[in-house]
Each structure stands twice: as C-alpha cells, then as structure tokens.
Tab-separated table of C-alpha atoms in Angstrom:
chain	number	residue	atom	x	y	z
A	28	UNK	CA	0.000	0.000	0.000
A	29	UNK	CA	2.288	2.388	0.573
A	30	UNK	CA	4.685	1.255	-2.461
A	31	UNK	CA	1.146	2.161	-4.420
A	32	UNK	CA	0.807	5.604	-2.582
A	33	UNK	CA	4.387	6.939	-3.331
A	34	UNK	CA	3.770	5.587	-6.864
A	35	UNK	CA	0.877	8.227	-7.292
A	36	UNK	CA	2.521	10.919	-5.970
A	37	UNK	CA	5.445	10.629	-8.264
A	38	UNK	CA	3.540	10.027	-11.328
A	39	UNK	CA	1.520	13.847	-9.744
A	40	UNK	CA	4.516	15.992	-9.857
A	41	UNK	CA	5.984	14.938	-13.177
A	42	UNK	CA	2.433	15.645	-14.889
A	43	UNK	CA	2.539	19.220	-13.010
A	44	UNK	CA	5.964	19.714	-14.409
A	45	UNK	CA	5.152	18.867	-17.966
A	46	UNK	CA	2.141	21.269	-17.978
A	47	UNK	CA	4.243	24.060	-17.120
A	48	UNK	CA	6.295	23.511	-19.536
A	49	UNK	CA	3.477	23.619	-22.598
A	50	UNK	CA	1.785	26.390	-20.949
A	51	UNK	CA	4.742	29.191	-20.335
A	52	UNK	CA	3.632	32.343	-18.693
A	53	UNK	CA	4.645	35.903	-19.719
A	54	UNK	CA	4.601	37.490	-16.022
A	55	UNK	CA	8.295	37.628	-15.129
A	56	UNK	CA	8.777	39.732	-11.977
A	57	UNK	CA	12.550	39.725	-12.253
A	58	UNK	CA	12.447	41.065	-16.067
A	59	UNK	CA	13.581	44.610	-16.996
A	60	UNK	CA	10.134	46.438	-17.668
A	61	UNK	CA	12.519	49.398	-19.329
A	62	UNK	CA	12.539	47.774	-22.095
A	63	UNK	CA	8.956	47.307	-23.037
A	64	UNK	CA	7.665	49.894	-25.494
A	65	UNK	CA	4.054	51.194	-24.125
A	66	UNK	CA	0.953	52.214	-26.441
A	67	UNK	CA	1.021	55.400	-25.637
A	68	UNK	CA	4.874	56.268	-26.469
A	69	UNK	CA	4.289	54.274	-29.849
A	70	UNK	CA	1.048	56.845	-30.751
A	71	UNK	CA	3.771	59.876	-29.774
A	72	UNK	CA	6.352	58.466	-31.994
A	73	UNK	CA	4.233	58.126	-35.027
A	74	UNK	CA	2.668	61.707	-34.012
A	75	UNK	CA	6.407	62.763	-34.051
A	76	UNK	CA	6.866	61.142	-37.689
A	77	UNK	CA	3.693	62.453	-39.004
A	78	UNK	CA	5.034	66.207	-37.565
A	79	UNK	CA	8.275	66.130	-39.001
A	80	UNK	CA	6.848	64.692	-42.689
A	81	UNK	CA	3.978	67.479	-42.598
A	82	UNK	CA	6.894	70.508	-41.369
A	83	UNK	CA	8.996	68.947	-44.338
A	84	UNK	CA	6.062	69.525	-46.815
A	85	UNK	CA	5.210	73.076	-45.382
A	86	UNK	CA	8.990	74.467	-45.908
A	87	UNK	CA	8.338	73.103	-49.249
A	88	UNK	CA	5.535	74.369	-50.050
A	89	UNK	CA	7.334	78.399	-48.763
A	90	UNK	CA	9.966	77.846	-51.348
A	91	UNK	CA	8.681	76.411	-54.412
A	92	UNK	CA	6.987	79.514	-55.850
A	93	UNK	CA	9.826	80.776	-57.882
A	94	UNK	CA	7.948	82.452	-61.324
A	95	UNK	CA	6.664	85.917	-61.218
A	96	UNK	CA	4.392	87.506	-63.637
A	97	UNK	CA	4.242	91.524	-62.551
A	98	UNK	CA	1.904	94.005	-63.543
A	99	UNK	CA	3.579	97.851	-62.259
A	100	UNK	CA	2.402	101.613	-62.489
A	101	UNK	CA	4.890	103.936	-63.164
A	102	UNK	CA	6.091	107.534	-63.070
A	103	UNK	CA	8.661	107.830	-65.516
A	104	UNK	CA	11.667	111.150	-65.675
A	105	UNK	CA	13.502	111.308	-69.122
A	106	UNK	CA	15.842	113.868	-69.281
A	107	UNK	CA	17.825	115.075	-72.671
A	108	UNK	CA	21.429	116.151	-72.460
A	109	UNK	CA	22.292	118.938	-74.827
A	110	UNK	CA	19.442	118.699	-77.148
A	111	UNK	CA	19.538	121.336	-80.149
A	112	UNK	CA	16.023	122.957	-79.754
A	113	UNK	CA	14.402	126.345	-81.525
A	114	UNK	CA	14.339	129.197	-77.968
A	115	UNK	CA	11.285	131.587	-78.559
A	116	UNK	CA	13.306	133.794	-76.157
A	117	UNK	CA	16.559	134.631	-78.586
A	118	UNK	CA	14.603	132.943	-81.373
A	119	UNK	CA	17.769	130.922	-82.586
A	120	UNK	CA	18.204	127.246	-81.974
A	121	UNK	CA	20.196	126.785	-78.808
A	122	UNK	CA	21.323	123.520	-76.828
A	123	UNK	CA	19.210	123.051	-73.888
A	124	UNK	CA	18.563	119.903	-71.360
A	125	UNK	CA	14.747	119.534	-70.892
A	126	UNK	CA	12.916	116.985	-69.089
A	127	UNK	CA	9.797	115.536	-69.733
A	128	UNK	CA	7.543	113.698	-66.979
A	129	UNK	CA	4.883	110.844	-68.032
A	130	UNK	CA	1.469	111.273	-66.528
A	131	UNK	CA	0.765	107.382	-66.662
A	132	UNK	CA	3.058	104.663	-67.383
A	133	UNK	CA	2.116	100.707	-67.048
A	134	UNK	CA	4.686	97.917	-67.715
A	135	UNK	CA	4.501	94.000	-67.422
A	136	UNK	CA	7.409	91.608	-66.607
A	137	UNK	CA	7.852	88.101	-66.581
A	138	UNK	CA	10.429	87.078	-64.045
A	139	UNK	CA	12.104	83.625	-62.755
A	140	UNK	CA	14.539	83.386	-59.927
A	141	UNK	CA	17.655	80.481	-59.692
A	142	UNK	CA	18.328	79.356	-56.349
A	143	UNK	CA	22.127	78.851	-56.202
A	144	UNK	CA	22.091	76.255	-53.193
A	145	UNK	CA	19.138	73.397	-52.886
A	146	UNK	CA	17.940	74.507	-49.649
A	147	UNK	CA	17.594	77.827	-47.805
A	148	UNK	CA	19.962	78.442	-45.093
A	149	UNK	CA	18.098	77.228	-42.194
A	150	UNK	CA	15.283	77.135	-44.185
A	151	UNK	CA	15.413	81.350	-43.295
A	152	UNK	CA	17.356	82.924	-46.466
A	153	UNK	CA	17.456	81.956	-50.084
A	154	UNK	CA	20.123	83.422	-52.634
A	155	UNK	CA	19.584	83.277	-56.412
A	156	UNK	CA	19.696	84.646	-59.749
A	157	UNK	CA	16.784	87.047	-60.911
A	158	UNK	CA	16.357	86.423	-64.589
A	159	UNK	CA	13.710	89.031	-66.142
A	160	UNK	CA	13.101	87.529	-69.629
A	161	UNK	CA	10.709	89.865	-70.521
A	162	UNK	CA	9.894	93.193	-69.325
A	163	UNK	CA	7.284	95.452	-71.237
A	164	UNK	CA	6.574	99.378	-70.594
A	165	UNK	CA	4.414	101.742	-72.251
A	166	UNK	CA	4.553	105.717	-70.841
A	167	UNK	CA	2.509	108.526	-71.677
A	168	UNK	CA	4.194	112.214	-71.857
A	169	UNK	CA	2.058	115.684	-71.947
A	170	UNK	CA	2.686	118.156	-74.579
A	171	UNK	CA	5.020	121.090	-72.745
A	172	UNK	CA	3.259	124.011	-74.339
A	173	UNK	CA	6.131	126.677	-73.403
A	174	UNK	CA	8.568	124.273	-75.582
A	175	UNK	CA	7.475	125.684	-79.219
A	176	UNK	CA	9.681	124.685	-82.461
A	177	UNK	CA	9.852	126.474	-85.359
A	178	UNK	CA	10.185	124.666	-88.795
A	179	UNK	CA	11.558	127.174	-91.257
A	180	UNK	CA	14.787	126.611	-89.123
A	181	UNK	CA	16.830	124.054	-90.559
A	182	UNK	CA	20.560	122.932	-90.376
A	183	UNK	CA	23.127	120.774	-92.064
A	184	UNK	CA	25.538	118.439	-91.804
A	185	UNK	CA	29.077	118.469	-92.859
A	186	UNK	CA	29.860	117.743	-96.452
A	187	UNK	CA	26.075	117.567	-97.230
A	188	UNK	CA	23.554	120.039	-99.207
A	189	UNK	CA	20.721	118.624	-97.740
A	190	UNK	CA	18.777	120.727	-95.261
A	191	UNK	CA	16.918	118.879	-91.998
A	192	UNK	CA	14.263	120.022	-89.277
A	193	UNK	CA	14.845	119.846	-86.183
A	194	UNK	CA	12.967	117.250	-83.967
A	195	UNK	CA	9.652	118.830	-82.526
A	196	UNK	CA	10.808	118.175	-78.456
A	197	UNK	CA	7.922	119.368	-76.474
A	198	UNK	CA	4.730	117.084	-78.426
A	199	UNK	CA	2.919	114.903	-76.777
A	200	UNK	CA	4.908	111.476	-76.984
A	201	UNK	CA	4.046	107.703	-76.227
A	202	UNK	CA	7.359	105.794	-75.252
A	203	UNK	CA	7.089	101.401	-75.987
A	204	UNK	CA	10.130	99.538	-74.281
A	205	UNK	CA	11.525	96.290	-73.951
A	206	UNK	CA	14.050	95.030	-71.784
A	207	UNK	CA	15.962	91.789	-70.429
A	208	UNK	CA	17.304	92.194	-66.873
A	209	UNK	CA	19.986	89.813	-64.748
A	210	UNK	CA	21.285	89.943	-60.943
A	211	UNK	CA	21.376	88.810	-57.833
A	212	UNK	CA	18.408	88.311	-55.190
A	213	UNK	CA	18.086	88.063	-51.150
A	214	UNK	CA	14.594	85.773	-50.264
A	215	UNK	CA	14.142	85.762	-46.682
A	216	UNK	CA	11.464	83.767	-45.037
A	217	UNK	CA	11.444	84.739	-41.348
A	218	UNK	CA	8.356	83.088	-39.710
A	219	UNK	CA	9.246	79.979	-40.725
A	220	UNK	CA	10.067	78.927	-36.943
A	221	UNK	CA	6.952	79.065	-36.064
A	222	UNK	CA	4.427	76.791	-35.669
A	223	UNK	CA	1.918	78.302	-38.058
A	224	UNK	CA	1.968	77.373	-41.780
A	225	UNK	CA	-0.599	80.470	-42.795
A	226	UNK	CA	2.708	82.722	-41.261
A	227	UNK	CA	5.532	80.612	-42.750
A	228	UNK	CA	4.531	81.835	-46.443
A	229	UNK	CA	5.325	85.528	-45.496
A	230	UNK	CA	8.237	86.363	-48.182
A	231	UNK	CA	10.574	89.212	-48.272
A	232	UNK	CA	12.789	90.383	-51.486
A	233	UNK	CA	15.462	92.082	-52.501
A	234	UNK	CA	17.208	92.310	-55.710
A	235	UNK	CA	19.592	94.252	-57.695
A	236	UNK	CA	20.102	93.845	-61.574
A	237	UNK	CA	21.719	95.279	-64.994
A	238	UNK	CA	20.144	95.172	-68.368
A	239	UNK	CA	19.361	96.255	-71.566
A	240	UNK	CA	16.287	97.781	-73.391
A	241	UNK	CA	15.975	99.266	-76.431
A	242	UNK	CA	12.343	101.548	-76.907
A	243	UNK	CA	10.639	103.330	-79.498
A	244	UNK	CA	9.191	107.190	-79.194
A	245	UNK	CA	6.196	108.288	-80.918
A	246	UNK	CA	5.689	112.095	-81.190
A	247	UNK	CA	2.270	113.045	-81.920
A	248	UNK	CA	3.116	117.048	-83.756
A	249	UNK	CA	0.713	119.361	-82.513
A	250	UNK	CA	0.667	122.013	-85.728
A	251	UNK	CA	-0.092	124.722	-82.874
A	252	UNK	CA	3.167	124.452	-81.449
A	253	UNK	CA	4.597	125.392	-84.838
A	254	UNK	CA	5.672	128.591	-84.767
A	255	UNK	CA	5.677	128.542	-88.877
A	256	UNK	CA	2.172	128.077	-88.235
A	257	UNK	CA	1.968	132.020	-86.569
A	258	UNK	CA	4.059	133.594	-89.240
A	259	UNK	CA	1.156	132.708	-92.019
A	260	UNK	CA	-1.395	134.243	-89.531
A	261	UNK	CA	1.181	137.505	-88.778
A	262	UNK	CA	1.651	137.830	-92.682
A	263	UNK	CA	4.946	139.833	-92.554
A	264	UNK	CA	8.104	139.608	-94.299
A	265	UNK	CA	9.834	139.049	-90.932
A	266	UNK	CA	8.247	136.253	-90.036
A	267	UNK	CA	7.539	134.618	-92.962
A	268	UNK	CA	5.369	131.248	-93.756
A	269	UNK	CA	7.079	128.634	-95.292
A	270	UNK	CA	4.782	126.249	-96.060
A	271	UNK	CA	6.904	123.331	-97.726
A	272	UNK	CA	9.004	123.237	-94.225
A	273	UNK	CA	5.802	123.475	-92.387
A	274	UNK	CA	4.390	120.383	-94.118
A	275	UNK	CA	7.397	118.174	-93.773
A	276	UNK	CA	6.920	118.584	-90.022
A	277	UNK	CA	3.343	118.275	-90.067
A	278	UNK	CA	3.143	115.386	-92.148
A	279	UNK	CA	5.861	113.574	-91.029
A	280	UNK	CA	5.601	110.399	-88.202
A	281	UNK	CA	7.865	111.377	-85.214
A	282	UNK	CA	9.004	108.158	-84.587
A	283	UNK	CA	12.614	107.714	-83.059
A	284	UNK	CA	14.110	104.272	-81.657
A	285	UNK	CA	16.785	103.890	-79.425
A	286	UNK	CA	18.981	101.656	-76.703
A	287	UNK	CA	21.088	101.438	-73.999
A	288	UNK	CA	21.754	100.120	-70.595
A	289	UNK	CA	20.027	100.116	-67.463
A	290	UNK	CA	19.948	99.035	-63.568
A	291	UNK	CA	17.005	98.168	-61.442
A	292	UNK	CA	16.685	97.532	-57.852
A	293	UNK	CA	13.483	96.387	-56.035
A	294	UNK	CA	11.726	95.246	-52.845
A	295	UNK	CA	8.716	93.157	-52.390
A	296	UNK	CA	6.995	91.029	-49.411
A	297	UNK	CA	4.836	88.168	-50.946
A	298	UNK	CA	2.313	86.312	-48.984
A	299	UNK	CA	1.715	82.535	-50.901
A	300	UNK	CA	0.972	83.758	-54.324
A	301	UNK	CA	0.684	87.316	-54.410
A	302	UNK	CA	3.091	89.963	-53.824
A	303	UNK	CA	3.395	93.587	-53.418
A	304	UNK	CA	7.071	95.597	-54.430
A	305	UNK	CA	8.857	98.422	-55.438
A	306	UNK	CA	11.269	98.930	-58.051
A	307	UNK	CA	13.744	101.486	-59.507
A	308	UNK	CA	14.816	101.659	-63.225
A	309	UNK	CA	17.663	103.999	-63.690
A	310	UNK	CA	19.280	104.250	-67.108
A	311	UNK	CA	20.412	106.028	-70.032
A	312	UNK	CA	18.942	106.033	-73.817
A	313	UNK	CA	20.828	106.874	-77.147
A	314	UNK	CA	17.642	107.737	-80.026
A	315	UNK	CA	17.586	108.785	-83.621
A	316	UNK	CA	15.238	109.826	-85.505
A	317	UNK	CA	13.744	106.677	-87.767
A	318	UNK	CA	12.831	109.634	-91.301
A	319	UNK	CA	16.851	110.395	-91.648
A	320	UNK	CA	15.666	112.354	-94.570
A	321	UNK	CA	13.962	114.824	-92.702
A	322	UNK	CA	15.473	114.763	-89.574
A	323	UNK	CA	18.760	113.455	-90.489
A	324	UNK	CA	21.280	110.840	-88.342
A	325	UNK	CA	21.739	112.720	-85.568
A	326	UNK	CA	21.982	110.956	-81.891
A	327	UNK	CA	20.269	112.217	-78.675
A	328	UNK	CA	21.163	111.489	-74.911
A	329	UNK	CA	18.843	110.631	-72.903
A	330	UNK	CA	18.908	109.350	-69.027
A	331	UNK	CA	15.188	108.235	-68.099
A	332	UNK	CA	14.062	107.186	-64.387
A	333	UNK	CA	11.099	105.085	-63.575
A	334	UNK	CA	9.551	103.997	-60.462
A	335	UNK	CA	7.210	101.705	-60.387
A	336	UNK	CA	5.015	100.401	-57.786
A	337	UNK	CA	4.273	96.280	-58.883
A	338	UNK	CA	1.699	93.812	-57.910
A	339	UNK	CA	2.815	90.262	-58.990
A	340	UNK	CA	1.407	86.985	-59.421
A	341	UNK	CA	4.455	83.676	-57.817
A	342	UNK	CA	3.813	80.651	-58.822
C-alpha cells in the first residue's frame, strides 16, 4: 500500500511539471520592464513622424513659388542732355537739357529666380539669380506748351547740301520699351520657426540687376506748337510762312528708336501667391530719328528714371 501511494505521488509531480512547460507564462517579476515599449509612447512616436513629414512639406511648399508675372504703375523722368532745340526767347536754336515727366506709365514683366544652393539656409534665407526675360513698358508724356519749335529753321551736316528740321521736343509722346534684366536676389522667409503654416509663407525680397532695353518714341506734332504756323497768320516779311518746311513737319511720323543700358533695384513682401514691391529703373537712352531724310542721323542722350510700384502673381 504504501509502495502504491508513493507511486501516485510521483507520477503527480511529473504531470505538473510537464504542464508548465506547454503552458509558459509571460509574467516575469525579475524582467527589466525598461525595455517594453508602451501604447502610448508608440502613438507619440508616429505623431512625431507624421510632424516632421507634414513641417517637411510646409517648408516646401514656402519655397517652391519661384515664377513671377508683374503688372507695375509707373512715373517715368527722361531727361535730354544737350538737345539742339528752336528758344522763342533769342529765337535761334540753342542747346538746352529739358525733361519731360509721363502722366501714366504701365509695364509687365515676366520674371524667374535660380536658387544657387538646394535649400535655404536654415530654411530662413534663399540666394539666387533674378532672370527678367521679358519686361514690357508703355509711358505717356504731356505736350510742354512753353517748348514751341519752329520749322523754317533748318541745319546741315558736314559735307552735305541737304537741309533737316529739327525734332519737334515738347509734343505729346508715347514711349514702348523692352528690356531683359539679370542679378542677384536676397529671399528671406522669417516666420518659418513658427508653428503656423498660414505665417511661414510671409516672403521678403530684394534684388539688384543690370540690363538692356531698347524703346521706341512716338511724337504726336501738334501744328499749334509750330511757330511757322503764326508767321502765315502775322503775314509779314519778318516772319515769314514757309509752307513746304511746315508740311514736312506736319506730315511727317515722329518716330525715333533707341537703346542702352540700365539698372534696377526692387523690394517686395509676398504672402503665398501674391506679392506687393517696389522697383527702380535707372538708365540712359541713345535715339535717332527713324525719317533720316527729314530729320537726319543725328543721336540724342537721354537718361530716363522710372519707379514703379508692382503687384505680382508667384507661382
């Protein structure tokens, strides 16, 4: 009997032992709980991911626009240097310097900017090239009544018989213009720290660049200014009509053309796609007259100033 009971117990504890080992449990007491990743830290770490992928896309998103289609008013200066014009004062033909001022002037310019690194600088400042491919102008100039010609006054040039008139300065004149433009550019992006994407688009510009332009002047002769034209109604030999000089003038187009170089500096703060700037065109013009027959070869100096206040379109 008691062989039997000691049998049973034996053949007890090796079936407990075999059960424990098919049926392991995970509760260790001794193991390092450091180690175990919680729910909660694996929800901020994909938070963390999702964060740093959206930031990536915003900073993106502030520098990509890099096209700019602008659409300026101006108020235009051009000045002549040394221009040979008729004086009513002395009545002879004397070299003066006059300047004429536009009373509307609208241009449009199609510019693209080169980055030269891949990223911004701390994703703060961005240095490029600004390329202006195309840059339109149109200006309007008022007639200067108190600067009156006179076409029975003509001149010559050397070794020639031919007579010419001299260019009516002083019409009313429409100036056309186009011009390519090249230089360096400053983009600065300074809310991009934040933690607001609607503030991380604000843009500020600078940029300074040379180019050249080449324009055409259109002179629309008012026959009043003519001072030929008051001779015929004086009627006296001291001031008298001459009708084949008036008519040249008169019937004549008053077109010149000309070229030269130029600089431009501007500002402008941008906001996504739309921007508001500045800009400064200093530069100088050489012009002829396009009827050499009647106003001969003769070259004119011009420096011309326009500033321009520009709305533009970034893409």
């Amino acid at each position: 009997m008691m062989k039997k009971t000691i049998f049973l117990l034996a053949a007890l504890l090796m079936s407990l032992g075999l059960q424990a080992q098919n049926n392991p449990t995970n509760l260790d007491f001794e193991e390092d709980t450091t180690q175990v990743v919680s729910i909660s830290e694996i929800l901020q770490m994909q938070e963390m991911a999702y964060s740093k992928k959206y930031r990536t896309e915003v900073i993106s998103s502030v520098w990509k626009p890099r096209a700019y289609l602008t659409l300026s008013y101006a108020s235009t200066s051009l000045k002549g240097k040394s221009l040979m014009m008729y004086d009513p004062a002395t009545k002879t033909e004397t070299k003066q310097s006059p300047t004429y001022t536009t009373n509307w002037g609208l241009s449009l310019k199609r510019s693209t900017i080169f980055p030269f690194h891949k990223k911004p600088i701390s994703n703060l400042v961005s240095f490029g090239l600004y390329f202006t491919g195309l840059d339109l102008s149109v200006n309007h100039y008022c007639e200067d009544s108190l600067m009156r010609y006179d076409s029975r006054h003509t001149f010559r040039v050397e070794d020639s018989v031919d007579e010419y008139q001299y260019v009516p300065w002083g019409s009313e004149m429409y100036s056309f213009a186009y011009a390519m433009h090249l230089g360096p550019a400053i983009t600065v992006a300074p809310l991009t720290p934040l933690e607001n994407v609607q503030a991380a688009h604000l843009r500020l510009q600078a940029y300074f660049t040379i180019g050249y332009r080449i324009g055409l002047f259109w002179m629309r002769g008012n026959d009043q200014q003519d001072l030929n034209l008051l001779a015929k109604t004086e009627n006296n030999a001291e001031n008298s009509y001459e009708e084949t000089y008036f008519e040249r003038v008169s019937g004549s187009s008053k077109i010149l053309w000309g070229h030269g170089l130029t600089t431009n500096w501007g500002l402008r703060i941008s906001w996504r796609n739309i921007g508001l700037g500045y800009e400064v065109i200093h530069g100088n013009y050489t012009i002829k007259s396009a009827e050499k027959k009647i106003y001969g070869n003769e070259k004119f100096k011009f420096s011309e100033t326009s500033k321009r206040v520009t709305l533009s379109y970034i893409w």
